[in-house]
Coordinates of C-alpha atoms in Angstrom, one line a residue:
Chain A
M262 CA -0.1 0.0 -0.1
N263 CA 2.4 2.5 -1.2
I264 CA 1.3 6.3 -1.2
N265 CA 4.2 8.2 -2.5
T266 CA 5.2 11.6 -2.1
E267 CA 3.2 13.0 -5.2
I268 CA 0.4 11.7 -3.3
I269 CA 1.3 13.3 -0.1
E270 CA 1.7 16.8 -1.9
A271 CA -1.5 16.7 -3.5
C272 CA -3.3 16.0 -0.3
K273 CA -1.3 18.8 1.3
K274 CA -2.7 21.1 -1.6
N275 CA -5.9 19.6 -0.7
E276 CA -7.0 17.9 -4.0
R277 CA -9.9 15.6 -3.8
S278 CA -8.5 13.2 -6.3
A279 CA -5.5 12.7 -3.9
Q280 CA -7.7 12.6 -0.9
K281 CA -9.9 10.3 -2.4
F282 CA -7.1 8.0 -3.3
V283 CA -6.0 8.1 0.4
Y284 CA -9.3 7.7 1.6
E285 CA -9.6 4.5 -0.5
K286 CA -6.6 2.9 0.6
F287 CA -7.1 3.0 4.0
F288 CA -10.8 3.5 4.8
S289 CA -11.2 -0.7 5.5
R290 CA -8.1 -1.1 7.7
F291 CA -8.6 1.9 9.5
Y292 CA -12.3 1.3 10.1
A293 CA -11.3 -2.1 11.4
V294 CA -9.0 -0.3 14.0
C295 CA -12.1 2.2 15.1
V296 CA -14.5 -0.8 15.3
R297 CA -11.9 -2.4 17.8
Y298 CA -12.2 0.7 20.1
I299 CA -16.0 1.4 19.5
K300 CA -18.7 -1.0 18.9
D301 CA -21.2 0.5 17.5
R302 CA -20.4 0.5 13.8
E303 CA -22.1 3.9 12.9
E304 CA -20.5 5.7 15.8
A305 CA -16.9 3.9 14.6
L306 CA -17.6 5.6 10.9
E307 CA -18.1 8.9 12.3
V308 CA -15.0 8.5 14.4
L309 CA -13.1 7.2 10.9
N310 CA -14.5 10.1 9.0
D311 CA -13.2 12.7 11.7
G312 CA -10.2 11.0 12.0
F313 CA -9.4 11.2 8.2
I314 CA -10.6 14.9 8.3
N315 CA -8.3 15.4 10.9
M316 CA -5.3 13.8 8.8
F317 CA -5.9 15.9 5.6
K318 CA -5.9 19.0 7.9
N319 CA -2.5 18.1 9.9
I320 CA -1.0 16.3 6.4
E321 CA 1.3 19.5 6.1
Q322 CA 2.9 18.0 9.6
Y323 CA 4.0 14.7 7.9
K324 CA 7.3 14.9 6.8
C325 CA 7.5 12.0 4.8
D326 CA 11.0 10.4 6.9
G327 CA 8.3 7.3 8.2
S328 CA 5.7 5.3 7.5
F329 CA 2.4 7.4 6.4
E330 CA 0.1 4.4 7.2
G331 CA 1.9 4.2 10.7
W332 CA 1.6 8.1 11.0
A333 CA -2.1 8.1 9.7
R334 CA -3.0 5.4 12.2
R335 CA -2.0 7.2 15.3
I336 CA -4.3 10.0 14.1
I337 CA -7.4 7.3 13.8
V338 CA -6.4 6.0 16.9
N339 CA -6.3 9.3 19.0
K340 CA -9.8 10.2 17.3
A341 CA -11.1 7.1 18.6
I342 CA -9.4 7.6 22.3
D343 CA -10.9 11.6 22.3
Y344 CA -14.2 10.2 21.4
I345 CA -14.4 7.5 24.3
R346 CA -12.8 10.1 26.6
S347 CA -15.6 12.8 25.6
N348 CA -18.7 10.3 25.1
K349 CA -20.5 9.9 28.8
K350 CA -22.0 6.6 27.1
Y351 CA -18.0 5.2 27.6
K352 CA -17.3 7.1 30.6
E353 CA -16.2 5.2 33.8
V354 CA -13.9 6.4 36.7
F355 CA -10.2 5.6 37.0
K356 CA -8.9 3.6 39.2
Y357 CA -5.5 5.2 40.2
I358 CA -2.4 3.0 40.9
D359 CA 0.7 4.3 41.9
D360 CA 2.8 1.1 41.0
Y361 CA 2.0 -2.0 39.3
K362 CA 4.4 -4.0 37.3
D363 CA 2.6 -5.9 34.0
V364 CA 3.4 -9.6 34.0
P365 CA 2.7 -11.4 30.3
V366 CA 0.0 -13.5 30.0
K367 CA 0.3 -16.9 28.2
I368 CA -2.2 -19.4 27.0
E369 CA -2.1 -22.5 25.2
I370 CA -4.2 -21.6 21.9
E371 CA -4.3 -22.2 18.4
E372 CA -3.7 -19.4 16.7
D373 CA -6.8 -19.9 13.9
M374 CA -9.0 -21.5 16.6
F375 CA -11.5 -18.5 17.0
D376 CA -13.3 -16.6 14.5
I377 CA -12.7 -13.1 14.6
N378 CA -16.2 -12.2 15.3
E379 CA -15.7 -13.9 18.6
L380 CA -12.5 -12.2 19.3
Y381 CA -13.9 -8.6 18.7
D382 CA -16.8 -9.5 20.7
M383 CA -14.4 -10.5 23.9
V384 CA -12.8 -7.2 23.2
H385 CA -15.5 -5.0 23.4
N386 CA -16.9 -7.2 26.2
L387 CA -14.2 -5.5 28.1
P388 CA -14.9 -2.5 30.5
N389 CA -14.4 0.8 28.3
I390 CA -11.1 1.6 30.0
Y391 CA -9.9 -1.7 29.9
R392 CA -10.3 -2.1 26.2
M393 CA -8.8 1.3 25.7
V394 CA -5.7 0.5 27.6
F395 CA -5.5 -3.4 25.9
N396 CA -5.7 -1.9 22.4
L397 CA -3.7 0.9 22.9
Y398 CA -0.8 -1.4 24.1
A399 CA -1.2 -4.9 22.9
I400 CA -2.6 -4.2 19.3
D401 CA -1.3 -0.5 18.7
G402 CA 1.5 -0.7 20.0
F403 CA 1.5 2.8 22.2
S404 CA 3.9 2.6 25.7
H405 CA 2.7 2.7 28.8
K406 CA 4.2 6.3 29.0
E407 CA 2.3 7.2 25.9
I408 CA -0.5 6.0 27.3
A409 CA -0.7 7.5 30.7
E410 CA -0.2 10.8 28.6
R411 CA -2.7 10.0 26.3
I412 CA -5.7 9.3 28.9
G413 CA -4.2 11.4 31.8
V414 CA -3.4 8.4 34.0
S415 CA -0.3 7.4 35.9
E416 CA 2.0 4.4 34.0
G417 CA 1.3 2.2 36.9
T418 CA -2.3 2.4 36.3
S419 CA -1.8 1.7 32.5
R420 CA 0.0 -1.1 33.2
W421 CA -2.8 -2.3 36.1
Y422 CA -5.5 -1.9 33.6
L423 CA -3.6 -3.8 30.8
S424 CA -3.0 -6.7 33.3
E425 CA -6.5 -7.0 34.3
S426 CA -7.7 -6.8 30.7
R427 CA -5.2 -9.8 29.6
K428 CA -6.4 -11.8 32.4
M429 CA -10.4 -11.2 31.3
L430 CA -9.6 -12.4 28.2
K431 CA -7.7 -15.1 29.1
E432 CA -10.6 -16.1 30.9
K433 CA -13.3 -16.0 27.9
L434 CA -10.9 -17.5 25.9
T435 CA -10.5 -20.6 27.9
L436 CA -14.0 -20.5 28.4
V437 CA -15.1 -20.5 25.0
S438 CA -12.0 -22.9 23.8
I439 CA -13.7 -25.7 26.3
M440 CA -17.0 -24.9 24.9
I441 CA -15.5 -25.6 21.1
Chain B
M182 CA -1.6 -26.2 20.7
S183 CA 0.9 -24.2 21.4
K184 CA 1.5 -21.6 24.0
M185 CA 1.1 -18.0 22.8
N186 CA 1.5 -14.6 24.6
I187 CA -2.5 -13.2 24.7
D188 CA -1.3 -9.9 23.4
N189 CA 0.3 -11.5 20.5
F190 CA -2.8 -13.6 19.8
F191 CA -5.0 -11.0 19.5
R192 CA -2.4 -8.5 17.4
N193 CA -2.0 -11.4 15.2
N194 CA -5.6 -11.8 14.7
F195 CA -6.5 -8.4 14.4
L196 CA -4.0 -6.9 12.1
E197 CA -4.5 -10.0 9.6
H198 CA -8.1 -9.2 9.8
E199 CA -7.6 -5.3 8.9
R200 CA -5.5 -6.3 6.1
N201 CA -8.1 -8.5 4.9
M202 CA -11.0 -6.7 5.5
E203 CA -12.9 -4.9 2.6
S204 CA -15.8 -2.4 3.9
Y205 CA -15.3 0.2 1.4
S206 CA -17.8 1.2 -0.8
P207 CA -18.1 4.3 -3.3
E208 CA -20.8 5.6 -1.1
Q209 CA -18.4 6.0 1.8
W210 CA -16.3 8.1 -0.3
K211 CA -19.4 10.4 -1.3
N212 CA -20.4 11.0 1.8
F213 CA -16.8 11.8 3.2
E214 CA -16.7 14.5 0.2
Q215 CA -19.4 16.1 1.6
L216 CA -17.9 16.3 4.8
L217 CA -14.5 17.1 3.3
D218 CA -16.3 20.4 1.4
K219 CA -17.3 21.7 4.5
E220 CA -14.2 21.4 6.7
M221 CA -11.6 21.9 4.0
P222 CA -13.3 23.8 1.1
N223 CA -11.8 23.5 -1.7
K224 CA -13.2 26.5 -4.6
K225 CA -11.5 24.1 -7.3
N226 CA -13.3 20.8 -6.5
N227 CA -16.2 22.8 -5.4
K228 CA -18.0 23.6 -8.7
K229 CA -21.4 23.9 -6.9
G230 CA -20.4 26.5 -4.4
F231 CA -17.9 28.1 -6.9
L232 CA -20.5 28.5 -9.4
F233 CA -23.2 29.7 -6.9
N234 CA -20.5 32.4 -5.5
N235 CA -19.9 33.9 -8.9
I236 CA -23.7 33.8 -9.5
L237 CA -24.1 35.4 -6.3
L238 CA -21.2 38.0 -7.1
F239 CA -22.8 38.4 -11.0
M240 CA -26.0 39.3 -9.1
L241 CA -24.7 41.7 -6.6
S242 CA -22.8 43.6 -9.4
L243 CA -25.7 43.6 -11.6
V244 CA -28.1 45.4 -8.5
I245 CA -25.2 47.7 -7.5
I246 CA -24.9 48.8 -11.4
I247 CA -28.6 49.4 -12.3
S248 CA -29.9 50.6 -8.7
P249 CA -28.7 53.9 -9.5
L250 CA -31.1 53.7 -12.7
F251 CA -33.9 53.6 -10.4
F252 CA -33.0 56.0 -8.1
M253 CA -31.4 58.3 -10.6
H254 CA -35.3 60.4 -11.2
S255 CA -36.9 59.3 -8.4
D256 CA -37.2 62.7 -6.9
K257 CA -38.8 64.0 -9.6
A258 CA -40.3 61.3 -12.0
P259 CA -42.7 58.9 -11.2
V260 CA -42.2 55.3 -12.2
V261 CA -44.8 54.2 -14.3
A262 CA -45.8 50.2 -14.9
A263 CA -48.0 49.5 -17.3
K264 CA -49.8 45.7 -18.2
N265 CA -52.0 45.0 -20.7
G266 CA -54.4 47.9 -20.9
H267 CA -54.3 51.9 -20.2
N268 CA -55.7 51.5 -17.0
M269 CA -52.8 49.4 -15.8
I270 CA -50.3 52.6 -15.8
Q271 CA -49.5 53.2 -12.2
A272 CA -47.3 56.0 -10.3
N273 CA -45.7 56.0 -7.4
K274 CA -44.2 59.2 -7.2
L275 CA -45.9 62.4 -7.7
S276 CA -45.2 66.2 -8.9
A277 CA -42.7 65.4 -11.5
S278 CA -42.7 64.9 -15.5
I279 CA -43.1 62.3 -17.5
N280 CA -41.6 61.7 -20.9
Q281 CA -43.4 58.7 -22.5
I282 CA -42.4 57.2 -25.9
H283 CA -44.6 55.1 -27.2
E284 CA -43.7 52.4 -29.6
I285 CA -46.2 51.4 -32.2
K286 CA -46.1 48.2 -33.9
N287 CA -48.7 47.6 -36.5
D288 CA -46.9 44.8 -38.5
N289 CA -49.5 43.2 -40.9
H290 CA -50.8 46.7 -42.3
E291 CA -49.3 49.5 -44.1
I292 CA -49.1 52.2 -41.6
T293 CA -49.4 55.7 -42.3
E294 CA -49.0 58.6 -40.2
E295 CA -52.5 58.6 -39.2
V296 CA -52.5 55.5 -37.1
I297 CA -50.2 57.3 -35.2
P298 CA -51.8 58.8 -31.9
S299 CA -51.5 62.1 -31.9
E300 CA -54.2 65.2 -32.0
N301 CA -54.5 64.9 -35.7
T302 CA -55.0 61.4 -36.2
T303 CA -58.3 60.6 -37.6
K304 CA -57.8 57.0 -38.2
P305 CA -58.3 54.2 -35.5
V306 CA -55.3 52.4 -34.2
R307 CA -55.4 48.5 -34.4
S308 CA -56.9 47.0 -31.1
D309 CA -54.3 44.5 -31.6
A310 CA -51.2 46.8 -32.2
T311 CA -48.5 46.9 -29.5
I312 CA -47.6 50.3 -27.6
K313 CA -44.7 50.2 -25.6
I314 CA -44.3 52.8 -22.8
H315 CA -41.1 54.5 -21.8
I316 CA -40.8 56.9 -18.8
N317 CA -37.5 59.0 -18.3
N318 CA -34.6 58.0 -20.3
N319 CA -36.2 55.8 -22.4
E320 CA -36.7 53.1 -19.4
L321 CA -39.1 51.1 -20.9
C322 CA -42.1 49.8 -19.3
D323 CA -44.3 46.7 -19.9
V324 CA -46.1 46.5 -23.4
I325 CA -49.8 47.8 -23.6
K326 CA -52.1 45.9 -25.5
P327 CA -55.0 48.5 -26.3
D328 CA -57.7 45.3 -25.9
K329 CA -60.1 47.7 -27.8
E330 CA -59.6 49.7 -31.0
I331 CA -59.0 53.4 -30.4
S332 CA -60.6 55.4 -32.5
S333 CA -58.3 58.2 -33.1
G334 CA -54.9 59.3 -31.6
I335 CA -57.2 62.1 -30.2
S336 CA -59.1 59.6 -28.1
F337 CA -55.8 57.4 -27.2
I338 CA -54.5 60.6 -25.7
E339 CA -57.7 61.1 -23.8
E340 CA -57.9 57.7 -22.7
L341 CA -54.3 57.4 -21.3
E342 CA -54.9 60.6 -19.8
N343 CA -57.7 59.5 -17.9
D344 CA -55.8 56.0 -17.5
I345 CA -53.1 57.9 -15.5
D346 CA -55.4 60.2 -13.6
L347 CA -56.8 57.1 -12.1
C348 CA -53.3 56.0 -11.0
I349 CA -52.2 59.5 -9.9
P350 CA -53.3 60.5 -6.7
A351 CA -53.1 64.0 -5.2
K352 CA -50.3 65.9 -6.9
P353 CA -50.5 67.7 -10.4
V354 CA -48.2 65.7 -12.7
N355 CA -46.6 67.6 -15.8
I356 CA -46.6 64.9 -18.6
K357 CA -45.0 65.0 -22.1
Y358 CA -44.7 62.2 -24.2
T359 CA -43.6 61.3 -27.9
S360 CA -43.7 58.6 -29.6
T361 CA -41.5 56.2 -31.7
L362 CA -42.8 54.8 -34.6
V363 CA -41.5 50.9 -35.2
V364 CA -42.4 49.0 -38.4
P365 CA -40.3 46.0 -39.2
S366 CA -42.4 44.5 -41.7
V367 CA -44.1 47.2 -43.9
K368 CA -43.3 47.5 -47.4
S369 CA -44.3 51.1 -48.2
K370 CA -42.7 54.0 -49.7
N371 CA -43.6 56.0 -46.8
T372 CA -41.8 53.1 -44.4
K373 CA -38.8 54.4 -43.9
N374 CA -39.8 57.7 -42.9
Y375 CA -41.2 56.0 -39.6
L376 CA -38.4 54.3 -38.7
K377 CA -36.4 57.5 -37.5
Q378 CA -36.8 57.8 -33.6
V379 CA -38.4 61.2 -32.3
D380 CA -36.3 63.8 -31.0
T381 CA -37.8 64.9 -27.9
N382 CA -36.5 68.3 -27.7
N383 CA -38.0 68.9 -30.8
T384 CA -41.6 67.6 -30.1
K385 CA -43.9 70.0 -31.0
K386 CA -47.8 69.8 -30.3
G387 CA -49.8 68.5 -33.0
K388 CA -47.3 68.4 -35.8
I389 CA -46.7 65.2 -37.6
K390 CA -43.6 65.3 -40.1
R391 CA -42.7 62.7 -42.5
S392 CA -39.2 62.4 -41.1
K393 CA -39.8 62.4 -37.7
V394 CA -43.0 61.2 -36.1
L395 CA -44.3 63.7 -33.5
V396 CA -47.1 63.0 -31.1
P397 CA -48.0 66.0 -29.2
H398 CA -46.8 67.1 -25.8
F399 CA -49.2 67.9 -23.5
N400 CA -49.7 69.7 -20.1
Y401 CA -51.5 67.4 -17.5
N402 CA -52.4 69.2 -14.2
G403 CA -54.0 66.4 -12.7
F404 CA -57.2 66.8 -10.9

């Protein structure tokens, strides 16, 4: 999925054809990202479009020195986080934990054992903050420091939420695998 | 069955799904483009808006250019509007003089000076004649269809006078008018003589010259 400098430059000039090219290229992928954070598909689409708007508005800041997709993905993820944090529906009270060491959780499992929709369901059924932290850290590669800054908690709190979400997911995976 | 890090398990599955997911449809772009047009308007791409703005600009310019014409004589000249028949003439400004220039078209008949409404005219003006009224500085009003045959120039003037009388309230108005004869399809030796516009300044009461068609100018002192 190559987005060359020509397309980036055209996007910087607010040219619709270039913007359309970028939108078409990344729509499906970034929509999946939004759906991971926000269960409601319509809300996810709204967040995705707002994310694309943000991306095109700030494309001047992209200096072509790294992956465009990585840069754009961060914008979409940030938009999803902003949406969750600003929406009353998703509001939850944080537990503040000063210091916590997260421990990797392992599970005996076959990689293709589960249907993708089941996995989405498991993540969607996590409480909002747990889901947000798990997605940010485990899937989108944010560090605890970045998560802490992004959602306004301590790194210890971020670690604790991650650890708890892993435990919950492990339980669910175990339960479903037994049923299978 | 192998032991897997739970983070990797989910990451692998989700990223693979993202790569293979196909949820895009052209409709998505159409909707997004509307949003984009609002958030990041682009003149070049926003043809509708661009066209609309230009039309708006054009209309505005037109209004600015034309509006002085409406107000130029407003302090002294009534605005006359006429529709289908004499009695539709209206005036909204008083105590002013009107120069009305009438155009008479009477296409299918040979026209002589007698058909022109004037004090000297004795022959009738056809009921299907088209009379255009102009007010000051040749401002064109609506076309008048007499509806009925006008028996003579004298009666035409009288009728016009009465009609204006009906429409203009209160103050006396001095009315001057001259006429222009336009005969587009008449083949007559005299035709060319009628195709000249009347010089308002030379309008002379009751006289008709072959080179100039003169309709009398008279004072209307109202009520």
